[in-house]
Amino acid sequence: MALLLRTVARQGLCSSRLQFGILYRHAVPMGTTAKEEMNKFWTKNTRLNRPVSPHVSIYKWSVPMMMSISHRGTGVALSSGISVFALAALVLPESYPYYLDLIHSMSFGPQFLAFSKFALAFPVAYHTFNGIRHLIWDLGKGFRIPEVYRSGYIVIALTVVTSIGLAAM
């Protein structure tokens, strides 16, 4: 069956060759393997002295670019942190109040505790506010460059204020 479909498809391509000559001329021949096509690609790029890929150093860093990277990073960090906490809760022999008392008994100073709470609140607040920003983009709003920058600065400001408020609790 597959052979029949392939033959019919090839006949259709051959009959439409004149009509779609521009598209057909750049199509990959069906008789080559992926490995052969990759070898052609790399040979051509080497001959033309092209870089392997655009490197991060050639881009001008912008607020939207850094916020996108940060959004992904906070998502990975939060999901990893929650997973480690949950795994520890399953594996460790004592209950949660025991470990909470252990942390309290270490007598960390108030500055360290405030910083720790801020460090925990910041990625949560950032990922939440930037996620809302992405949901607004999913509605098709806020794509103009000034709006992208404005919403980015709003997310940063809300994140800092919310993180300070949560750390002060």
Short mmCIF file of N, CA and C in Angstrom, two decimals:
data_model
loop_
_atom_site.label_atom_id
_atom_site.label_comp_id
_atom_site.label_asym_id
_atom_site.label_seq_id
_atom_site.Cartn_x
_atom_site.Cartn_y
_atom_site.Cartn_z
N MET A 1 0.82 -1.20 0.00
CA MET A 1 0.00 0.00 0.00
C MET A 1 0.87 1.26 0.00
N ALA A 2 1.94 1.24 0.85
CA ALA A 2 2.81 2.40 0.92
C ALA A 2 3.50 2.64 -0.41
N LEU A 3 3.88 1.55 -1.08
CA LEU A 3 4.54 1.67 -2.39
C LEU A 3 3.59 2.29 -3.41
N LEU A 4 2.34 1.89 -3.37
CA LEU A 4 1.34 2.46 -4.28
C LEU A 4 1.14 3.95 -4.01
N LEU A 5 1.03 4.33 -2.73
CA LEU A 5 0.86 5.75 -2.39
C LEU A 5 2.07 6.57 -2.81
N ARG A 6 3.27 6.02 -2.59
CA ARG A 6 4.48 6.72 -2.98
C ARG A 6 4.53 6.92 -4.49
N THR A 7 4.16 5.89 -5.24
CA THR A 7 4.17 5.98 -6.71
C THR A 7 3.18 7.04 -7.19
N VAL A 8 1.98 7.03 -6.61
CA VAL A 8 0.95 8.02 -7.00
C VAL A 8 1.44 9.42 -6.65
N ALA A 9 2.04 9.59 -5.49
CA ALA A 9 2.54 10.91 -5.08
C ALA A 9 3.63 11.39 -6.02
N ARG A 10 4.54 10.49 -6.39
CA ARG A 10 5.61 10.87 -7.32
C ARG A 10 5.06 11.26 -8.67
N GLN A 11 4.05 10.53 -9.15
CA GLN A 11 3.43 10.86 -10.42
C GLN A 11 2.77 12.23 -10.34
N GLY A 12 2.12 12.50 -9.20
CA GLY A 12 1.49 13.81 -9.02
C GLY A 12 2.52 14.92 -9.01
N LEU A 13 3.67 14.69 -8.38
CA LEU A 13 4.73 15.70 -8.36
C LEU A 13 5.31 15.91 -9.75
N CYS A 14 5.47 14.82 -10.48
CA CYS A 14 6.04 14.95 -11.83
C CYS A 14 5.09 15.69 -12.75
N SER A 15 3.76 15.44 -12.62
CA SER A 15 2.82 16.12 -13.50
C SER A 15 2.68 17.59 -13.13
N SER A 16 2.92 17.91 -11.88
CA SER A 16 2.80 19.31 -11.47
C SER A 16 4.13 20.05 -11.52
N ARG A 17 5.15 19.40 -12.04
CA ARG A 17 6.49 19.99 -12.09
C ARG A 17 6.49 21.30 -12.87
N LEU A 18 5.82 21.33 -13.99
CA LEU A 18 5.81 22.55 -14.81
C LEU A 18 5.01 23.66 -14.13
N GLN A 19 3.93 23.28 -13.51
CA GLN A 19 3.07 24.28 -12.88
C GLN A 19 3.72 24.89 -11.64
N PHE A 20 4.42 24.08 -10.86
CA PHE A 20 5.03 24.55 -9.63
C PHE A 20 6.55 24.44 -9.71
N GLY A 21 7.12 24.86 -10.79
CA GLY A 21 8.55 24.70 -11.03
C GLY A 21 9.42 25.35 -9.96
N ILE A 22 9.02 26.51 -9.49
CA ILE A 22 9.83 27.21 -8.48
C ILE A 22 9.87 26.41 -7.18
N LEU A 23 8.71 25.88 -6.77
CA LEU A 23 8.66 25.10 -5.53
C LEU A 23 9.37 23.76 -5.68
N TYR A 24 9.19 23.14 -6.82
CA TYR A 24 9.74 21.80 -7.03
C TYR A 24 11.25 21.83 -7.15
N ARG A 25 11.80 22.89 -7.69
CA ARG A 25 13.23 22.98 -7.92
C ARG A 25 14.01 22.90 -6.60
N HIS A 26 13.44 23.42 -5.50
CA HIS A 26 14.14 23.44 -4.23
C HIS A 26 13.76 22.26 -3.32
N ALA A 27 12.90 21.37 -3.81
CA ALA A 27 12.49 20.23 -3.00
C ALA A 27 13.62 19.22 -2.90
N VAL A 28 13.67 18.52 -1.80
CA VAL A 28 14.68 17.49 -1.58
C VAL A 28 14.27 16.26 -2.39
N PRO A 29 15.17 15.70 -3.17
CA PRO A 29 14.83 14.49 -3.93
C PRO A 29 14.44 13.36 -2.98
N MET A 30 13.51 12.54 -3.40
CA MET A 30 13.03 11.46 -2.55
C MET A 30 14.03 10.32 -2.43
N GLY A 31 15.02 10.26 -3.29
CA GLY A 31 15.96 9.15 -3.28
C GLY A 31 17.13 9.32 -2.33
N THR A 32 17.23 10.45 -1.63
CA THR A 32 18.37 10.65 -0.74
C THR A 32 17.97 10.37 0.70
N THR A 33 18.96 10.06 1.49
CA THR A 33 18.71 9.81 2.91
C THR A 33 18.94 11.10 3.70
N ALA A 34 18.48 11.09 4.93
CA ALA A 34 18.67 12.25 5.79
C ALA A 34 20.16 12.49 6.02
N LYS A 35 20.92 11.42 6.15
CA LYS A 35 22.36 11.56 6.37
C LYS A 35 23.03 12.24 5.17
N GLU A 36 22.64 11.87 3.98
CA GLU A 36 23.22 12.50 2.78
C GLU A 36 22.86 13.98 2.72
N GLU A 37 21.62 14.30 3.07
CA GLU A 37 21.20 15.70 3.05
C GLU A 37 21.97 16.51 4.11
N MET A 38 22.18 15.94 5.28
CA MET A 38 22.94 16.64 6.31
C MET A 38 24.39 16.84 5.86
N ASN A 39 24.97 15.84 5.21
CA ASN A 39 26.34 15.99 4.72
C ASN A 39 26.43 17.11 3.68
N LYS A 40 25.43 17.20 2.80
CA LYS A 40 25.40 18.29 1.82
C LYS A 40 25.30 19.65 2.54
N PHE A 41 24.43 19.70 3.53
CA PHE A 41 24.24 20.94 4.29
C PHE A 41 25.54 21.39 4.93
N TRP A 42 26.23 20.49 5.64
CA TRP A 42 27.45 20.87 6.34
C TRP A 42 28.59 21.16 5.37
N THR A 43 28.65 20.47 4.24
CA THR A 43 29.67 20.76 3.23
C THR A 43 29.47 22.16 2.67
N LYS A 44 28.23 22.50 2.36
CA LYS A 44 27.92 23.83 1.83
C LYS A 44 28.26 24.92 2.86
N ASN A 45 27.88 24.71 4.13
CA ASN A 45 28.17 25.71 5.16
C ASN A 45 29.66 25.87 5.39
N THR A 46 30.40 24.77 5.32
CA THR A 46 31.86 24.85 5.49
C THR A 46 32.48 25.59 4.32
N ARG A 47 32.03 25.27 3.09
CA ARG A 47 32.55 25.92 1.89
C ARG A 47 32.29 27.43 1.92
N LEU A 48 31.12 27.83 2.41
CA LEU A 48 30.75 29.25 2.46
C LEU A 48 31.24 29.94 3.74
N ASN A 49 31.94 29.19 4.60
CA ASN A 49 32.50 29.71 5.85
C ASN A 49 31.42 30.31 6.75
N ARG A 50 30.29 29.62 6.83
CA ARG A 50 29.19 30.08 7.67
C ARG A 50 29.41 29.61 9.11
N PRO A 51 28.95 30.38 10.09
CA PRO A 51 29.07 29.91 11.47
C PRO A 51 28.11 28.75 11.71
N VAL A 52 28.40 27.97 12.74
CA VAL A 52 27.56 26.82 13.05
C VAL A 52 26.15 27.28 13.40
N SER A 53 26.05 28.28 14.24
CA SER A 53 24.76 28.87 14.57
C SER A 53 25.02 30.28 15.12
N PRO A 54 24.00 31.13 15.10
CA PRO A 54 24.23 32.46 15.68
C PRO A 54 24.56 32.32 17.15
N HIS A 55 25.60 32.96 17.57
CA HIS A 55 26.03 32.86 18.95
C HIS A 55 25.39 33.97 19.76
N VAL A 56 25.20 33.70 21.04
CA VAL A 56 24.57 34.67 21.94
C VAL A 56 25.31 36.00 21.93
N SER A 57 26.61 35.95 21.71
CA SER A 57 27.40 37.18 21.79
C SER A 57 27.13 38.14 20.64
N ILE A 58 26.48 37.69 19.55
CA ILE A 58 26.24 38.62 18.44
C ILE A 58 24.93 39.40 18.60
N TYR A 59 24.08 38.96 19.54
CA TYR A 59 22.81 39.63 19.74
C TYR A 59 22.96 40.78 20.72
N LYS A 60 22.18 41.82 20.49
CA LYS A 60 22.11 42.91 21.46
C LYS A 60 21.07 42.49 22.50
N TRP A 61 21.49 42.39 23.76
CA TRP A 61 20.60 41.94 24.81
C TRP A 61 19.52 42.97 25.05
N SER A 62 18.30 42.51 25.20
CA SER A 62 17.17 43.40 25.43
C SER A 62 16.36 42.90 26.63
N VAL A 63 15.50 43.74 27.13
CA VAL A 63 14.66 43.38 28.27
C VAL A 63 13.77 42.18 27.93
N PRO A 64 13.08 42.16 26.79
CA PRO A 64 12.25 40.98 26.49
C PRO A 64 13.06 39.68 26.40
N MET A 65 14.27 39.77 25.86
CA MET A 65 15.10 38.57 25.75
C MET A 65 15.49 38.06 27.13
N MET A 66 15.92 38.96 28.00
CA MET A 66 16.33 38.54 29.34
C MET A 66 15.13 38.04 30.15
N MET A 67 13.96 38.65 29.94
CA MET A 67 12.78 38.22 30.67
C MET A 67 12.32 36.85 30.20
N SER A 68 12.47 36.57 28.92
CA SER A 68 12.10 35.25 28.41
C SER A 68 13.00 34.17 29.00
N ILE A 69 14.28 34.43 29.02
CA ILE A 69 15.23 33.48 29.61
C ILE A 69 14.94 33.31 31.10
N SER A 70 14.67 34.42 31.80
CA SER A 70 14.38 34.36 33.24
C SER A 70 13.09 33.60 33.52
N HIS A 71 12.09 33.78 32.66
CA HIS A 71 10.82 33.07 32.84
C HIS A 71 11.03 31.57 32.75
N ARG A 72 11.81 31.14 31.78
CA ARG A 72 12.10 29.71 31.65
C ARG A 72 12.91 29.22 32.85
N GLY A 73 13.89 30.02 33.25
CA GLY A 73 14.73 29.63 34.38
C GLY A 73 13.96 29.51 35.68
N THR A 74 13.07 30.47 35.94
CA THR A 74 12.27 30.40 37.17
C THR A 74 11.30 29.23 37.11
N GLY A 75 10.80 28.92 35.94
CA GLY A 75 9.91 27.76 35.80
C GLY A 75 10.63 26.47 36.12
N VAL A 76 11.84 26.33 35.60
CA VAL A 76 12.64 25.13 35.89
C VAL A 76 13.02 25.08 37.35
N ALA A 77 13.45 26.22 37.90
CA ALA A 77 13.86 26.26 39.31
C ALA A 77 12.70 25.94 40.24
N LEU A 78 11.53 26.51 39.97
CA LEU A 78 10.38 26.26 40.83
C LEU A 78 9.92 24.81 40.75
N SER A 79 9.84 24.27 39.55
CA SER A 79 9.40 22.88 39.43
C SER A 79 10.42 21.93 40.05
N SER A 80 11.72 22.24 39.88
CA SER A 80 12.76 21.41 40.50
C SER A 80 12.70 21.50 42.01
N GLY A 81 12.55 22.71 42.53
CA GLY A 81 12.48 22.91 43.98
C GLY A 81 11.30 22.20 44.60
N ILE A 82 10.14 22.33 43.96
CA ILE A 82 8.94 21.66 44.47
C ILE A 82 9.12 20.14 44.42
N SER A 83 9.72 19.64 43.36
CA SER A 83 9.95 18.20 43.23
C SER A 83 10.91 17.69 44.31
N VAL A 84 11.98 18.44 44.56
CA VAL A 84 12.95 18.03 45.59
C VAL A 84 12.29 18.07 46.96
N PHE A 85 11.52 19.11 47.24
CA PHE A 85 10.83 19.22 48.53
C PHE A 85 9.86 18.05 48.72
N ALA A 86 9.10 17.73 47.67
CA ALA A 86 8.14 16.63 47.76
C ALA A 86 8.86 15.29 47.95
N LEU A 87 9.94 15.10 47.22
CA LEU A 87 10.71 13.86 47.36
C LEU A 87 11.30 13.74 48.76
N ALA A 88 11.81 14.87 49.27
CA ALA A 88 12.37 14.86 50.63
C ALA A 88 11.28 14.54 51.65
N ALA A 89 10.08 15.07 51.45
CA ALA A 89 8.98 14.79 52.37
C ALA A 89 8.61 13.31 52.36
N LEU A 90 8.77 12.67 51.22
CA LEU A 90 8.47 11.24 51.14
C LEU A 90 9.56 10.36 51.73
N VAL A 91 10.83 10.79 51.56
CA VAL A 91 11.96 9.92 51.89
C VAL A 91 12.50 10.14 53.30
N LEU A 92 12.54 11.38 53.76
CA LEU A 92 13.15 11.66 55.07
C LEU A 92 12.34 11.02 56.20
N PRO A 93 13.03 10.58 57.23
CA PRO A 93 12.36 9.80 58.27
C PRO A 93 11.44 10.59 59.20
N GLU A 94 11.74 11.85 59.45
CA GLU A 94 10.95 12.63 60.40
C GLU A 94 9.83 13.38 59.67
N SER A 95 8.97 14.02 60.45
CA SER A 95 7.87 14.80 59.88
C SER A 95 8.29 16.25 59.69
N TYR A 96 7.44 17.01 59.02
CA TYR A 96 7.74 18.40 58.69
C TYR A 96 8.00 19.27 59.93
N PRO A 97 7.20 19.18 61.01
CA PRO A 97 7.47 20.02 62.19
C PRO A 97 8.86 19.80 62.78
N TYR A 98 9.37 18.58 62.69
CA TYR A 98 10.71 18.30 63.20
C TYR A 98 11.75 19.13 62.45
N TYR A 99 11.66 19.15 61.12
CA TYR A 99 12.65 19.89 60.33
C TYR A 99 12.46 21.40 60.47
N LEU A 100 11.23 21.84 60.66
CA LEU A 100 10.99 23.27 60.89
C LEU A 100 11.61 23.69 62.22
N ASP A 101 11.46 22.88 63.25
CA ASP A 101 12.10 23.17 64.54
C ASP A 101 13.63 23.14 64.41
N LEU A 102 14.14 22.25 63.59
CA LEU A 102 15.58 22.17 63.36
C LEU A 102 16.10 23.47 62.75
N ILE A 103 15.38 24.00 61.79
CA ILE A 103 15.79 25.27 61.16
C ILE A 103 15.71 26.40 62.18
N HIS A 104 14.66 26.43 63.00
CA HIS A 104 14.54 27.47 64.02
C HIS A 104 15.65 27.37 65.06
N SER A 105 16.09 26.17 65.35
CA SER A 105 17.14 25.99 66.36
C SER A 105 18.51 26.44 65.87
N MET A 106 18.68 26.60 64.58
CA MET A 106 19.97 27.05 64.05
C MET A 106 20.21 28.52 64.32
N SER A 107 19.22 29.23 64.75
CA SER A 107 19.33 30.63 65.14
C SER A 107 19.98 31.52 64.08
N PHE A 108 19.44 31.45 62.89
CA PHE A 108 19.88 32.38 61.85
C PHE A 108 19.39 33.77 62.22
N GLY A 109 20.15 34.78 61.83
CA GLY A 109 19.76 36.15 62.13
C GLY A 109 18.57 36.58 61.31
N PRO A 110 17.93 37.67 61.72
CA PRO A 110 16.74 38.15 61.01
C PRO A 110 17.06 38.58 59.56
N GLN A 111 18.27 39.08 59.33
CA GLN A 111 18.62 39.49 57.96
C GLN A 111 18.68 38.27 57.04
N PHE A 112 19.26 37.18 57.54
CA PHE A 112 19.35 35.97 56.72
C PHE A 112 17.96 35.41 56.43
N LEU A 113 17.09 35.41 57.43
CA LEU A 113 15.74 34.91 57.22
C LEU A 113 14.96 35.79 56.24
N ALA A 114 15.11 37.11 56.35
CA ALA A 114 14.43 38.01 55.42
C ALA A 114 14.95 37.80 54.00
N PHE A 115 16.26 37.66 53.86
CA PHE A 115 16.83 37.40 52.54
C PHE A 115 16.35 36.07 51.99
N SER A 116 16.29 35.06 52.82
CA SER A 116 15.84 33.73 52.39
C SER A 116 14.39 33.77 51.91
N LYS A 117 13.56 34.48 52.67
CA LYS A 117 12.15 34.59 52.27
C LYS A 117 12.03 35.36 50.95
N PHE A 118 12.84 36.43 50.80
CA PHE A 118 12.83 37.17 49.54
C PHE A 118 13.29 36.28 48.39
N ALA A 119 14.35 35.49 48.62
CA ALA A 119 14.88 34.60 47.58
C ALA A 119 13.87 33.53 47.18
N LEU A 120 13.02 33.12 48.10
CA LEU A 120 11.97 32.16 47.75
C LEU A 120 10.78 32.84 47.08
N ALA A 121 10.44 34.06 47.51
CA ALA A 121 9.27 34.75 46.98
C ALA A 121 9.52 35.32 45.58
N PHE A 122 10.75 35.75 45.32
CA PHE A 122 11.03 36.41 44.04
C PHE A 122 10.73 35.54 42.82
N PRO A 123 11.25 34.31 42.72
CA PRO A 123 10.94 33.53 41.52
C PRO A 123 9.46 33.18 41.39
N VAL A 124 8.78 32.99 42.53
CA VAL A 124 7.35 32.69 42.47
C VAL A 124 6.59 33.89 41.92
N ALA A 125 6.87 35.07 42.48
CA ALA A 125 6.18 36.28 42.03
C ALA A 125 6.51 36.58 40.57
N TYR A 126 7.79 36.48 40.21
CA TYR A 126 8.19 36.78 38.84
C TYR A 126 7.51 35.85 37.85
N HIS A 127 7.57 34.55 38.14
CA HIS A 127 7.00 33.58 37.21
C HIS A 127 5.48 33.76 37.11
N THR A 128 4.85 34.12 38.22
CA THR A 128 3.40 34.35 38.20
C THR A 128 3.04 35.57 37.36
N PHE A 129 3.69 36.71 37.63
CA PHE A 129 3.36 37.93 36.89
C PHE A 129 3.74 37.82 35.41
N ASN A 130 4.88 37.22 35.14
CA ASN A 130 5.27 37.07 33.73
C ASN A 130 4.37 36.06 33.02
N GLY A 131 3.87 35.06 33.76
CA GLY A 131 2.91 34.13 33.19
C GLY A 131 1.61 34.82 32.82
N ILE A 132 1.17 35.75 33.66
CA ILE A 132 -0.03 36.54 33.34
C ILE A 132 0.23 37.37 32.09
N ARG A 133 1.43 37.93 31.99
CA ARG A 133 1.81 38.69 30.79
C ARG A 133 1.72 37.81 29.55
N HIS A 134 2.19 36.58 29.66
CA HIS A 134 2.13 35.65 28.52
C HIS A 134 0.68 35.28 28.20
N LEU A 135 -0.16 35.15 29.21
CA LEU A 135 -1.58 34.87 28.95
C LEU A 135 -2.24 36.03 28.20
N ILE A 136 -1.85 37.25 28.53
CA ILE A 136 -2.37 38.42 27.81
C ILE A 136 -1.91 38.37 26.36
N TRP A 137 -0.65 37.96 26.15
CA TRP A 137 -0.15 37.82 24.78
C TRP A 137 -0.93 36.74 24.04
N ASP A 138 -1.31 35.68 24.73
CA ASP A 138 -2.10 34.62 24.10
C ASP A 138 -3.45 35.13 23.62
N LEU A 139 -3.93 36.20 24.24
CA LEU A 139 -5.18 36.83 23.78
C LEU A 139 -4.95 37.74 22.58
N GLY A 140 -3.68 37.90 22.18
CA GLY A 140 -3.35 38.73 21.02
C GLY A 140 -3.16 40.19 21.36
N LYS A 141 -2.93 40.51 22.60
CA LYS A 141 -2.77 41.90 23.02
C LYS A 141 -1.34 42.16 23.48
N GLY A 142 -0.87 43.39 23.28
CA GLY A 142 0.41 43.83 23.82
C GLY A 142 1.64 43.43 23.03
N PHE A 143 1.50 43.28 21.72
CA PHE A 143 2.64 42.84 20.91
C PHE A 143 3.48 43.97 20.33
N ARG A 144 2.98 45.20 20.40
CA ARG A 144 3.80 46.30 19.89
C ARG A 144 5.01 46.47 20.79
N ILE A 145 6.14 46.85 20.21
CA ILE A 145 7.40 46.92 20.95
C ILE A 145 7.30 47.79 22.20
N PRO A 146 6.72 49.00 22.13
CA PRO A 146 6.60 49.79 23.36
C PRO A 146 5.77 49.08 24.43
N GLU A 147 4.72 48.35 24.01
CA GLU A 147 3.89 47.63 24.97
C GLU A 147 4.66 46.46 25.59
N VAL A 148 5.49 45.80 24.80
CA VAL A 148 6.29 44.68 25.31
C VAL A 148 7.24 45.18 26.40
N TYR A 149 7.92 46.30 26.13
CA TYR A 149 8.84 46.86 27.12
C TYR A 149 8.08 47.35 28.36
N ARG A 150 6.96 48.04 28.14
CA ARG A 150 6.18 48.57 29.27
C ARG A 150 5.69 47.44 30.16
N SER A 151 5.14 46.40 29.55
CA SER A 151 4.63 45.29 30.35
C SER A 151 5.79 44.57 31.06
N GLY A 152 6.96 44.55 30.45
CA GLY A 152 8.13 43.95 31.09
C GLY A 152 8.54 44.72 32.33
N TYR A 153 8.58 46.04 32.22
CA TYR A 153 8.93 46.86 33.38
C TYR A 153 7.88 46.76 34.48
N ILE A 154 6.61 46.65 34.09
CA ILE A 154 5.54 46.49 35.08
C ILE A 154 5.71 45.16 35.82
N VAL A 155 6.03 44.09 35.09
CA VAL A 155 6.25 42.79 35.72
C VAL A 155 7.41 42.86 36.70
N ILE A 156 8.50 43.51 36.31
CA ILE A 156 9.66 43.63 37.20
C ILE A 156 9.29 44.41 38.46
N ALA A 157 8.59 45.52 38.30
CA ALA A 157 8.20 46.34 39.46
C ALA A 157 7.27 45.57 40.38
N LEU A 158 6.25 44.92 39.82
CA LEU A 158 5.32 44.14 40.64
C LEU A 158 6.04 43.00 41.35
N THR A 159 7.00 42.39 40.68
CA THR A 159 7.75 41.29 41.29
C THR A 159 8.54 41.76 42.50
N VAL A 160 9.24 42.88 42.36
CA VAL A 160 10.05 43.40 43.47
C VAL A 160 9.15 43.80 44.64
N VAL A 161 8.08 44.52 44.37
CA VAL A 161 7.18 44.98 45.44
C VAL A 161 6.54 43.78 46.14
N THR A 162 6.05 42.82 45.36
CA THR A 162 5.40 41.64 45.94
C THR A 162 6.39 40.80 46.74
N SER A 163 7.61 40.65 46.24
CA SER A 163 8.61 39.85 46.94
C SER A 163 9.01 40.50 48.26
N ILE A 164 9.15 41.81 48.27
CA ILE A 164 9.46 42.52 49.52
C ILE A 164 8.30 42.37 50.50
N GLY A 165 7.07 42.49 50.00
CA GLY A 165 5.90 42.33 50.87
C GLY A 165 5.82 40.93 51.45
N LEU A 166 6.05 39.92 50.64
CA LEU A 166 6.00 38.53 51.13
C LEU A 166 7.14 38.24 52.10
N ALA A 167 8.31 38.81 51.83
CA ALA A 167 9.45 38.60 52.74
C ALA A 167 9.24 39.29 54.08
N ALA A 168 8.48 40.38 54.10
CA ALA A 168 8.25 41.12 55.33
C ALA A 168 7.20 40.45 56.23
N MET A 169 6.48 39.49 55.70
CA MET A 169 5.43 38.82 56.49
C MET A 169 6.03 37.93 57.56
#
